[in-house]
XYZ file of C-alpha atoms in Angstrom:
636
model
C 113.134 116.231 72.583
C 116.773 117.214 73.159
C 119.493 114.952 75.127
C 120.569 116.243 78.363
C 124.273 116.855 78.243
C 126.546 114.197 79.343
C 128.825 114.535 82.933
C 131.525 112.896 82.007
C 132.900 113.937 86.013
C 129.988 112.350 87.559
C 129.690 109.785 84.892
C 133.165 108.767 83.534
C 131.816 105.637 81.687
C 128.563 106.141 80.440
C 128.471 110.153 80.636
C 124.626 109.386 81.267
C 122.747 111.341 84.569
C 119.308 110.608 85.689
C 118.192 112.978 82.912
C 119.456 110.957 80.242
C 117.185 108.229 82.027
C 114.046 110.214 81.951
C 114.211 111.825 78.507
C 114.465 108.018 77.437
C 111.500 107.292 79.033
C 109.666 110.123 77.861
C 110.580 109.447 74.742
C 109.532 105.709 74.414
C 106.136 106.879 75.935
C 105.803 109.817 73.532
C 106.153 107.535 70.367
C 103.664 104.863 70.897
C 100.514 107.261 71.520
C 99.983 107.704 67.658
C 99.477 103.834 68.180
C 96.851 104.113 71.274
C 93.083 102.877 70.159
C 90.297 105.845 70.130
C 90.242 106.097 73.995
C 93.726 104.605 74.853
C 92.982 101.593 76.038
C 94.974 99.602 73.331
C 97.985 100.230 71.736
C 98.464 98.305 68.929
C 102.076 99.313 67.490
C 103.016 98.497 63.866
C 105.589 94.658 63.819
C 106.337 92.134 61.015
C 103.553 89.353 62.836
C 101.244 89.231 65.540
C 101.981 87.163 68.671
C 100.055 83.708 68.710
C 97.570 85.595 71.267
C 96.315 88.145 68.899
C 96.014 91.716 68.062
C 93.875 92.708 70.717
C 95.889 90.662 73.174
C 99.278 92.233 71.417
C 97.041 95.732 71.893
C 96.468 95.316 75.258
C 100.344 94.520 75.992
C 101.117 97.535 73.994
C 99.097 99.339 76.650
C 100.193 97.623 80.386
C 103.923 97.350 79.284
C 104.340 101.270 78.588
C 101.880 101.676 81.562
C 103.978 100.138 83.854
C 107.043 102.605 82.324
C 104.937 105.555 82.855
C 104.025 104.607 86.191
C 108.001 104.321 87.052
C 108.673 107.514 85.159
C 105.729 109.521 87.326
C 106.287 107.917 90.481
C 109.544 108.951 90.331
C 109.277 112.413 90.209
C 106.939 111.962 93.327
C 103.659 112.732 90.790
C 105.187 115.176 88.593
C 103.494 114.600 85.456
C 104.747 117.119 82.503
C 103.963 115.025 79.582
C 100.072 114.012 81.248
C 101.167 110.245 80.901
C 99.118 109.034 83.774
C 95.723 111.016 82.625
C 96.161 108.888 78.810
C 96.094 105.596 80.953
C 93.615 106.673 83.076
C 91.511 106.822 80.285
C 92.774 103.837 78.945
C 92.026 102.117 82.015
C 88.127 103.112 82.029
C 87.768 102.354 78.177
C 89.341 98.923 78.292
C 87.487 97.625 81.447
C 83.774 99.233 80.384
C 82.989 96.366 78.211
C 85.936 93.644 78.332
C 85.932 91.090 76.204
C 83.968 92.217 73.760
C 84.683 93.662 70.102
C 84.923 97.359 70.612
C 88.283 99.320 69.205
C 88.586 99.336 72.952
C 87.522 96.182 74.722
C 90.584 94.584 76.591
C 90.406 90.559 76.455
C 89.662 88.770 79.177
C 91.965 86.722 81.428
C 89.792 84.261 82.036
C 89.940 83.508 78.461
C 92.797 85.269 76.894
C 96.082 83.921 78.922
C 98.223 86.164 77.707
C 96.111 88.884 79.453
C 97.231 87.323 83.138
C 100.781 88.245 82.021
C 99.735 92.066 81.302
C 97.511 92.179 84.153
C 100.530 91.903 86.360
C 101.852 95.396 84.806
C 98.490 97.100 85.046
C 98.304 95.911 88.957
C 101.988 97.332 89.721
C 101.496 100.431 87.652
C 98.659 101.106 89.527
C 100.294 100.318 92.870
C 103.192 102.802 92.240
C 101.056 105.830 91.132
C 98.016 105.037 93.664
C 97.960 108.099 95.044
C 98.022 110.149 91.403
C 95.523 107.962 89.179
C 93.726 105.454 91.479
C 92.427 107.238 94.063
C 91.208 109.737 91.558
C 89.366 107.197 89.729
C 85.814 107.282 89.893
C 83.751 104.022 92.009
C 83.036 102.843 88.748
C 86.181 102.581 86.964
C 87.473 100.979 90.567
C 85.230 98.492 90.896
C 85.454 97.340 86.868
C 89.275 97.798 87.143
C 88.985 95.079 90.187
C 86.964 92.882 88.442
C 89.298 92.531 85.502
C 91.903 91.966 87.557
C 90.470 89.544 90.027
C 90.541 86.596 88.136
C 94.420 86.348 87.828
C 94.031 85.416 91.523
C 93.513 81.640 90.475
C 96.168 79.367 89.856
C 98.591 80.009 87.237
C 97.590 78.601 84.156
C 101.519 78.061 83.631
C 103.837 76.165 85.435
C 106.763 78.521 85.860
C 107.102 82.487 86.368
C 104.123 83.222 85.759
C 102.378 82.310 88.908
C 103.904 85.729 90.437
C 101.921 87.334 88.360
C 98.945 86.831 90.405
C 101.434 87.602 93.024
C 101.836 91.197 91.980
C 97.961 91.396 90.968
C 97.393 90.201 94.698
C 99.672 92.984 96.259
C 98.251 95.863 94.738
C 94.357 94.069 95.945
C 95.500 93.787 99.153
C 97.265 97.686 99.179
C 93.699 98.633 97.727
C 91.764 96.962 100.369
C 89.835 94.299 97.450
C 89.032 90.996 98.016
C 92.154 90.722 100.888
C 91.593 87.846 102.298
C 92.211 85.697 98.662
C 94.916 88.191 97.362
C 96.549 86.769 100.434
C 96.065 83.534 99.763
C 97.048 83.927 96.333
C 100.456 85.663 97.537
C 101.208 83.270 99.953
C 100.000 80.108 97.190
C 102.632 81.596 94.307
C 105.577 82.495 96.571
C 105.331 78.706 98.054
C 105.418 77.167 94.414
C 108.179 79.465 93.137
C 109.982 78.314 96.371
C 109.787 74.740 95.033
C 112.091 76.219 92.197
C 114.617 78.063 94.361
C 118.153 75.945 93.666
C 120.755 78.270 96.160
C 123.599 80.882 95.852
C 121.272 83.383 93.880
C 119.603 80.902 91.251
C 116.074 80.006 90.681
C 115.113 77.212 87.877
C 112.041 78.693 85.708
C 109.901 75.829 86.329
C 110.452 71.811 87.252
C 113.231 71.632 84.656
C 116.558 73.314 84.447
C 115.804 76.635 82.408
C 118.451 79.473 83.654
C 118.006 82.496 82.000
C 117.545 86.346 82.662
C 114.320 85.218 83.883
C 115.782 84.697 86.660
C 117.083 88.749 87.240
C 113.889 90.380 85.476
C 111.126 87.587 86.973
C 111.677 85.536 89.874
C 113.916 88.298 91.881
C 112.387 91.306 90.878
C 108.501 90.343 91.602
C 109.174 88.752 95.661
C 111.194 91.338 96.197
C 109.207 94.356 94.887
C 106.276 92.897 96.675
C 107.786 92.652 99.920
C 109.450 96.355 99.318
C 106.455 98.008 98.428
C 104.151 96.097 100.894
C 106.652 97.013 103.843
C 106.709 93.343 105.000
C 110.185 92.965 106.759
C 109.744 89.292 107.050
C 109.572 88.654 103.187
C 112.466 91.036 102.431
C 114.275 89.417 104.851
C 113.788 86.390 102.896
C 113.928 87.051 99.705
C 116.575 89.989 99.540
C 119.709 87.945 100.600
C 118.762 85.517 98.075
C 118.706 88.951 95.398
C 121.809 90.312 96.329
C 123.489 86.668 96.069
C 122.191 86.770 92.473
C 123.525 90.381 91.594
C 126.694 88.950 93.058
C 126.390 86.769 89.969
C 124.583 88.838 87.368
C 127.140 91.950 87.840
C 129.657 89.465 86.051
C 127.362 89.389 83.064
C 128.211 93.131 81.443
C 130.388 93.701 79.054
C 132.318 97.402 79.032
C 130.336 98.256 76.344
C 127.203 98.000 78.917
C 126.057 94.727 76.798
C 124.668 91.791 78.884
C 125.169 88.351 77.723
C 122.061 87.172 75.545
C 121.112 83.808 76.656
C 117.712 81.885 77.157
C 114.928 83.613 75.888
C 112.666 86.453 75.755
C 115.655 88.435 75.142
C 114.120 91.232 73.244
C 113.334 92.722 76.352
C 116.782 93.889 76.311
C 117.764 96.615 78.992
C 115.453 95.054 81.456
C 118.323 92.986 82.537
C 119.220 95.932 84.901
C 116.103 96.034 86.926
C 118.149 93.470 89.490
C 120.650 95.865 90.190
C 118.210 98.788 90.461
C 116.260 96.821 92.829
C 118.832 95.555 94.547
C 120.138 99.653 95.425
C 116.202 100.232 96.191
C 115.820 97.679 99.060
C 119.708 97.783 100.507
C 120.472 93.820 99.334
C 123.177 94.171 97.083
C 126.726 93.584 96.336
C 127.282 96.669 94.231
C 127.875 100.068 95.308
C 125.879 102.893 94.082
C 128.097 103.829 91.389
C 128.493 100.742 89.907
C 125.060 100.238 90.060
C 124.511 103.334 87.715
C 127.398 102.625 85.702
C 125.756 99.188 84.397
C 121.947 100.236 84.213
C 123.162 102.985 82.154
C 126.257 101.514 80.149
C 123.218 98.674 79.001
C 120.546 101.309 78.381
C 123.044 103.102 76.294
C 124.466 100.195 74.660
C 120.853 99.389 73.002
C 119.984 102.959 72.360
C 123.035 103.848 70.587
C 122.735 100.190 68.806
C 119.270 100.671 66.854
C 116.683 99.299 69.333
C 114.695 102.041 68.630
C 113.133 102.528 65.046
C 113.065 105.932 63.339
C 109.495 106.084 64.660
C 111.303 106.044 68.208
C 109.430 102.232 68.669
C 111.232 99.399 70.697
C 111.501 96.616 68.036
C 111.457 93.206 68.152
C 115.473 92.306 68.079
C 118.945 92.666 70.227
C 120.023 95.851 68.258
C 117.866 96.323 65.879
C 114.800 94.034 64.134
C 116.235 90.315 64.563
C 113.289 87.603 63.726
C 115.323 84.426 64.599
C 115.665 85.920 68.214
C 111.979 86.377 68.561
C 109.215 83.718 70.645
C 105.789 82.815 69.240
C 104.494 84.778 72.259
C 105.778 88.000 71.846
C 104.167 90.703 69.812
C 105.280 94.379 68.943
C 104.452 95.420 72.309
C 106.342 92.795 74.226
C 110.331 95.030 73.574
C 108.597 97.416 76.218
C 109.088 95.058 79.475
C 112.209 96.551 78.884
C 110.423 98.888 80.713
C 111.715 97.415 84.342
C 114.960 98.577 83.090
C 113.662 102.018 84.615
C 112.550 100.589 88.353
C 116.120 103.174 89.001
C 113.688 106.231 88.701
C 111.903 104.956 91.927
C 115.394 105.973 93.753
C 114.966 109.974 94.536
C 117.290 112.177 92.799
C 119.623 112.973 95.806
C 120.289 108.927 95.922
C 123.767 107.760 96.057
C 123.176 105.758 92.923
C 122.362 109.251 90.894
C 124.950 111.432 92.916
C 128.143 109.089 93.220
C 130.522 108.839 90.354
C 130.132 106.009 88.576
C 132.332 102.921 89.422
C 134.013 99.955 86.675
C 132.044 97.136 86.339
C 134.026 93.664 87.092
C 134.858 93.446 83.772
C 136.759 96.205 83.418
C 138.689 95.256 86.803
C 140.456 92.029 86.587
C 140.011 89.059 84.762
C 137.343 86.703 86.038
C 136.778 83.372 85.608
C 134.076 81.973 88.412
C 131.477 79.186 88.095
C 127.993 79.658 89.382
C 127.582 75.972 90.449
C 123.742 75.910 91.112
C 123.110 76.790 88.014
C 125.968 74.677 86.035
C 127.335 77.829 84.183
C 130.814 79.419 84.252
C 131.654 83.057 83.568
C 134.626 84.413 81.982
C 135.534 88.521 81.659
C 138.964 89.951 80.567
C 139.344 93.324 81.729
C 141.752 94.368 78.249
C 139.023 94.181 75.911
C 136.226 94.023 78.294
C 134.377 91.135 76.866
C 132.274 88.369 78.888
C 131.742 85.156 77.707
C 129.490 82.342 79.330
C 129.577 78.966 79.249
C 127.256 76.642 80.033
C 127.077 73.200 81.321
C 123.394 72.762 82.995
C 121.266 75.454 81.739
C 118.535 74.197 79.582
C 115.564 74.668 77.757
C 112.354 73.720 79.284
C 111.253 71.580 76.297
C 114.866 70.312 75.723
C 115.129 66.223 75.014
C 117.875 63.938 73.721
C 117.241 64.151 69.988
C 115.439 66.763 69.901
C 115.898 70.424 68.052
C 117.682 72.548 70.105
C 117.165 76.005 70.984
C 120.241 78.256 70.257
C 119.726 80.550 73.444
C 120.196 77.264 76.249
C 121.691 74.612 73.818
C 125.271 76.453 72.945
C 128.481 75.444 75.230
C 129.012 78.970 75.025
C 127.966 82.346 74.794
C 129.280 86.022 74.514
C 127.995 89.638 74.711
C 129.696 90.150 71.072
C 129.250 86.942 69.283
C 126.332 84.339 68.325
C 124.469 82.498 68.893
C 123.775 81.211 65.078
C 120.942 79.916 63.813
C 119.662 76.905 61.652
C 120.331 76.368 58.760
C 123.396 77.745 59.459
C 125.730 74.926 61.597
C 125.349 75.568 65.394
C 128.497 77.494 67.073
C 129.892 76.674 69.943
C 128.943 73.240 69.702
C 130.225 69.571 69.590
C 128.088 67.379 67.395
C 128.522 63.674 66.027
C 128.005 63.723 62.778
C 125.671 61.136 61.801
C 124.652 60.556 58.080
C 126.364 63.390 57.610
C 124.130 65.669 59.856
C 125.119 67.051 63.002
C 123.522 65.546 66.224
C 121.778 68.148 68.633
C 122.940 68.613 72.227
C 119.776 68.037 74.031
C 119.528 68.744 77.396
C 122.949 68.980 79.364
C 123.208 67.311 82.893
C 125.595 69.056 85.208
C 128.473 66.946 85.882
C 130.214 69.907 88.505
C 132.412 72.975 88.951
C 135.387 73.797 90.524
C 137.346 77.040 90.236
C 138.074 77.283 86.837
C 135.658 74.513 85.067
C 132.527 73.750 84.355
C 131.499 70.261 82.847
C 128.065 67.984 81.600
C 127.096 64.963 79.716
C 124.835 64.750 77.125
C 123.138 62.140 74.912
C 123.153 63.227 71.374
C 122.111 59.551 70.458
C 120.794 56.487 71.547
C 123.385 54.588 73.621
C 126.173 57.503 73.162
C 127.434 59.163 76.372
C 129.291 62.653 75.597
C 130.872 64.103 78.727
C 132.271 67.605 78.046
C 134.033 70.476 79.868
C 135.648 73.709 79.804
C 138.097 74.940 81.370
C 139.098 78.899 81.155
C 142.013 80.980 81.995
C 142.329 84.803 80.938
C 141.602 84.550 77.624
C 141.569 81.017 76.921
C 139.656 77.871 77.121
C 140.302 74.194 76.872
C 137.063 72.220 75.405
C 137.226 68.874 76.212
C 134.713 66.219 74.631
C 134.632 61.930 75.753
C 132.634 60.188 73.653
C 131.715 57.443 74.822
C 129.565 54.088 72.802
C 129.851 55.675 69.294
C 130.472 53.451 66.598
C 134.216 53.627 65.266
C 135.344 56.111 62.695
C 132.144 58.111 63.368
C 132.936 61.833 62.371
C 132.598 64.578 65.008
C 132.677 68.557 64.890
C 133.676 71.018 67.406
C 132.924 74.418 66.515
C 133.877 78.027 67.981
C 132.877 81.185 68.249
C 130.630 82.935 65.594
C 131.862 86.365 65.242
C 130.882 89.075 62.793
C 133.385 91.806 60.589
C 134.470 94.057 63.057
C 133.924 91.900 65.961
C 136.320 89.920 68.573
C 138.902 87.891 66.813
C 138.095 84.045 67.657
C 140.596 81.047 67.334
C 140.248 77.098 67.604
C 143.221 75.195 67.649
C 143.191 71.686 67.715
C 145.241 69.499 70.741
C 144.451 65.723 70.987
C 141.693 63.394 69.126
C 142.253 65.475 65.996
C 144.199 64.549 62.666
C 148.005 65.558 63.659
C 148.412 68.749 61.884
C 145.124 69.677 60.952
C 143.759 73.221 61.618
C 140.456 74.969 61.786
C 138.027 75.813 58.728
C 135.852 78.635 58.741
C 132.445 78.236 58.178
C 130.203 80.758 56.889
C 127.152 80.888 59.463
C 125.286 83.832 58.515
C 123.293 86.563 60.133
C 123.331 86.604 64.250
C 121.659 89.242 66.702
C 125.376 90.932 66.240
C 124.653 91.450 62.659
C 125.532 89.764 59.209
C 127.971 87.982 57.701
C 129.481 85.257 60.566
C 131.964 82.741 60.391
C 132.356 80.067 62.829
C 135.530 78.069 63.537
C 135.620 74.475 63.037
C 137.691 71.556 64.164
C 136.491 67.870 62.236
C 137.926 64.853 63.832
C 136.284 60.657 64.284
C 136.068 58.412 67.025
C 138.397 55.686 67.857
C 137.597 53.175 70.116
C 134.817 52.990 72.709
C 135.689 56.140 74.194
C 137.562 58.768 72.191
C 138.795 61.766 74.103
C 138.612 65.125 71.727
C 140.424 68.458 73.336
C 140.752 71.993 71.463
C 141.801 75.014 72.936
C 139.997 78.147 72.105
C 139.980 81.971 72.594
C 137.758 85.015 71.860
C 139.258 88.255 72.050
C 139.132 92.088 71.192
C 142.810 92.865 71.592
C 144.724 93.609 68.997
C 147.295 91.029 67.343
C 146.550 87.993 70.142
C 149.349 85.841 69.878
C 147.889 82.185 68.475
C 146.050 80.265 70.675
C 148.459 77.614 70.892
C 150.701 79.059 73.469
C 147.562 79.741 75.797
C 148.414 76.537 77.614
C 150.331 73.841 77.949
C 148.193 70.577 78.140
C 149.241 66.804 79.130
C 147.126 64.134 78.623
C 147.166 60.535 80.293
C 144.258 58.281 79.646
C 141.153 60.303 80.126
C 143.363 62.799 82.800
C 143.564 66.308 81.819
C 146.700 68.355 83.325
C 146.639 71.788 82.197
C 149.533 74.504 82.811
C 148.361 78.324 82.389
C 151.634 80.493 81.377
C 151.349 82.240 84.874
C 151.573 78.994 86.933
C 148.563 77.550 88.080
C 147.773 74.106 87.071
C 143.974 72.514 86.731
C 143.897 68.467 87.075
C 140.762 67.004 85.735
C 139.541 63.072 85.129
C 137.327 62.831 82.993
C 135.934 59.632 83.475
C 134.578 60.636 87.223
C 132.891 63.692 86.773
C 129.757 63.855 87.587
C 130.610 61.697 90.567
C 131.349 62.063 94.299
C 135.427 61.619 93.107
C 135.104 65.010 90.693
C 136.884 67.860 92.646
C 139.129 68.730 89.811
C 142.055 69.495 92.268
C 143.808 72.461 91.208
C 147.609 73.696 92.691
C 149.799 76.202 91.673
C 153.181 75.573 89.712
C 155.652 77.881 88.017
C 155.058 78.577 83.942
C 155.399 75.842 81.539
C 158.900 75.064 80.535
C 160.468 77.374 77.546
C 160.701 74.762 75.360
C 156.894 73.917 75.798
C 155.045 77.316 74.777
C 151.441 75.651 74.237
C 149.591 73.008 72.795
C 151.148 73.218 68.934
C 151.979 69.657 68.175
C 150.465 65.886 69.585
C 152.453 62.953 70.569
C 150.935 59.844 71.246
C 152.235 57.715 74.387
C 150.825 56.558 77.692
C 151.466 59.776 79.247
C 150.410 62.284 75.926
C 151.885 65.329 76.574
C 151.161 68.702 73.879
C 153.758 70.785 74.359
């Protein structure tokens, strides 16, 4: 199948038109029917393990996942079917429900027993609300009322505490746009959107669950399901509800694109890839968001480019499991070779009809390729950071954590890092952990664990975190342009115990990364490189690394640190001048504001980190090269 040509005039960025969009669909769908079981039910597409539900569970995945992007692609064109995608899972759909449960090449499992199959039931239900009028109402009685029957039980409470309970949401909108079993698809609605609204934390941000889990979940999951519900059920009062609370998020996720149309891979499930721009799409579809119609082209399409031209497609023309291409670290228990294709949401932009704004406006920059940004998102404990001459985001993270995250415990490199970038990390064990500060005890670096929010302000971000019993470490970042200060007060180690801070893991031909050290390290010493291995950017990292030990009962550690693309960045020394008094942070960025933090009271009501604006650090005081100790320790 041929690429449509690009427009550069319509598309200055990307060059990509809605055709681009729809030859990429058509093409994902055309390469996994070799896959598709005798009468289509299952597809069970070729991967290096199955998921810890099974084949037929991974089959049946394979099958609602590209269902639900056939659906999007059909529905679309208003029913305009070329390829016959919708008569394959029609089929499907009659084969899989005649006898589920059962051992035929066929059979779908059942949800009652297979759990997994609540999750794909969800994408069967919205498929078949979006093409209703082209494949359900041309079903036969039969296939209707077996269809129902499979789908009925994900009515009942989730069987996980998180996300998942709007599944059942979405399997209870399309019941109640069908006219089956009303009364409890309403009851199931209005039981799922109350427990997700136990979750809801402000200013865009949901938690995934009673813990503190922030994630894409939050754009591809627990936005996109209330909000599709409410668009495609026409209920005014729920949009009006839940889309201010979307576009207050997109106001957020925009930030989270790199100029090369890569989103920032944190959390988890992240092989789903360019599904991180269903938000924005959604957001254009219903009216609540930030972005104009431009810009909201220019990212769905700079990150469905960005993974196309990257290898997430195999020579077959399969999704794999991986960021670019096959990456096995990156990869959960729970997802199988069909599980790439939720990327699948990424195409919710079809829905919009081809004389839409967001297919005929130019396409706009994306923030960062405006101005340099650095902005906390303070429900969520995280603080973003963009520089529009290279284009790169980076992320750093003070209260986003891992739902099974405890002090001690093994951390998970998507929620554990300080920091993350769309063009670095995160590493993997046994490689040492970047952008991390560990004790090092026996020898072996301590884990994070889970990181309590301790507050933002303008330009910062902090947390504390117990990496062992009885030892306090309160940490936090402040970022300017280009550069960041990493702070670290350890408090209740044992003297003389060693401690690490490490950088950013970058790969040949990546960003350039520095680490230079400014108080609580040996005078004069400089970072080592250490070899960390294969990331989801590809192989051969190295990862800065400053080595220092505690003094005292509270020992105060402070590096400053930069990642950049541009060419020949000057060292990172002169990124900031830095004074330090007590446990008092007083940072000067070259072009004259100044950030005051104590770090003894964040976390506290007295933790504003006042911030004022002075002219550049004297001449004589270029950056944070050399340490003087005093009452009042000033690096200048």
């Amino acid at each position: 199948m041929p690429s449509p040509p690009e427009n550069r005039e319509l598309s200055p960025y990307t060059g990509w038109t809605r055709a681009h969009w729809e030859t990429a669909a058509d093409r994902l769908l055309l390469a996994v029917r070799p896959y598709a079981s005798p009468r289509k039910a299952l597809i069970g597409l070729p991967g290096p393990r199955p998921s810890w539900s099974g084949t037929r569970s991974d089959g049946l995945e394979g099958y609602a996942r590209t269902f639900l992007l056939a659906a999007l692609r059909v529905a679309g064109a208003r029913g305009d079917d070329p390829h016959g995608h919708l008569d394959r899972y029609a089929e499907g759909l009659a084969a899989g429900t005649a006898a589920p449960g059962g051992d035929g090449p066929d059979s779908w499992p059942l949800p009652a027993r297979t759990r997994q199959a609540v999750v794909e039931s969800a994408s069967v239900a919205l498929a078949l609300r979006l093409t209703r009028p082209w494949l359900w109402d041309r079903l036969d009685d039969a296939t209707r009322h077996r269809t129902a029957d499979w789908l009925l039980p994900a009515l009942g409470p989730s069987p996980v505490d998180n996300n998942w309970w709007l599944f059942g949401l979405t399997v209870a909108g399309f019941l109640q746009d069908a006219g089956i079993a009303t009364d409890r698809a309403a009851a199931t609605a209005d039981r799922s959107l109350a427990r997700v609204e136990d979750w809801w934390r402000g200013d865009g941000w949901y938690s995934d669950g009673d813990n503190r889990a922030f994630d894409h979940y939050n754009a591809w999951a627990l936005h996109f399901y209330p909000v599709l519900h409410a668009h495609l059920a026409g209920d005014r009062a729920l949009l009006d509800r839940y889309g201010p609370r979307l576009r207050a998020h997109l106001d957020a996720h925009v930030h989270l694109f790199d100029a090369s149309g890569a989103p920032v891979p944190y959390g988890r499930s992240l092989t789903y890839r360019f599904a991180a721009a269903a938000a924005p799409w959604l957001g254009t579809l219903t009216g609540h968001t930030p972005l104009g119609p431009g810009a909201t082209r220019r990212l769905a399409s700079g990150a469905l480019r960005y993974f196309h031209e990257r290898g997430a497609t195999d020579t077959r023309g399969l999704l794999t499991l991986g960021w670019h291409g096959p990456y096995p670290p990156l990869v959960q228990d729970y997802s199988g070779p069909g599980s790439p294709y939720w990327a699948a949401k990424g195409f919710l932009g079809l829905l919009l009809p081809p004389d839409h704004p967001a297919w005929t406006d130019p396409e706009e920059p994306l923030p960062a390729e405006r101005t340099d940004t650095v902005r906390p998102f303070a429900s969520a404990g995280l603080l973003v950071q963009t520089t529009a001459a290279d284009g790169l985001v980076r992320l750093h993270n003070h209260g986003s954590n891992h739902v099974h995250a405890v002090p001690g415990g093994e951390d998970d490199p998507g929620y554990a890092r300080h920091a993350y970038s769309t063009r670095t990390g995160p590493t993997t064990a046994p490689a040492p952990a970047d952008n991390h500060f560990a004790l090092l005890a026996d020898g072996k670096p301590t884990t994070r664990g889970p990181a309590v929010p301790a507050g933002t302000g303008p330009r910062w971000a902090a947390s504390s975190h117990t990496p062992l019993p009885g030892v306090t470490v309160r940490s936090v970042t402040l970022a300017h342009g280009r550069a960041e200060v990493r702070a670290h007060l350890v408090l209740g180690a044992p003297e003389g115990t060693p401690v690490r801070q490490t950088g950013w893991a970058t790969t040949p031909g990546g960003p350039h990364a520095q680490l230079h050290p400014v108080h609580g390290y040996p005078a004069g010493s400089t970072a080592t490189a250490l070899p960390t291995g294969e990331t989801l950017q590809g192989p051969g990292s190295r990862t800065l690394a400053l080595h220092g030990t505690t003094s005292g009962p509270a020992s105060l550690f402070v590096a400053l640190a930069s990642l950049t693309a541009a060419p020949d960045p000057a060292p990172a020394a002169r990124l900031a001048h830095i004074r330090i008094t007590g446990h008092i942070l007083r940072v000067t960025w070259p072009d004259g504001p100044t950030d005051r933090l104590d770090l003894d009271t964040l976390g506290t009501a007295q933790a504003r980190g006042a911030a004022e604006t002075r002219g550049p650090a004297p001449a004589d005081e270029p950056g944070a090269s050399r340490q003087r100790r005093s009452e009042d320790q000033g690096i200048g």
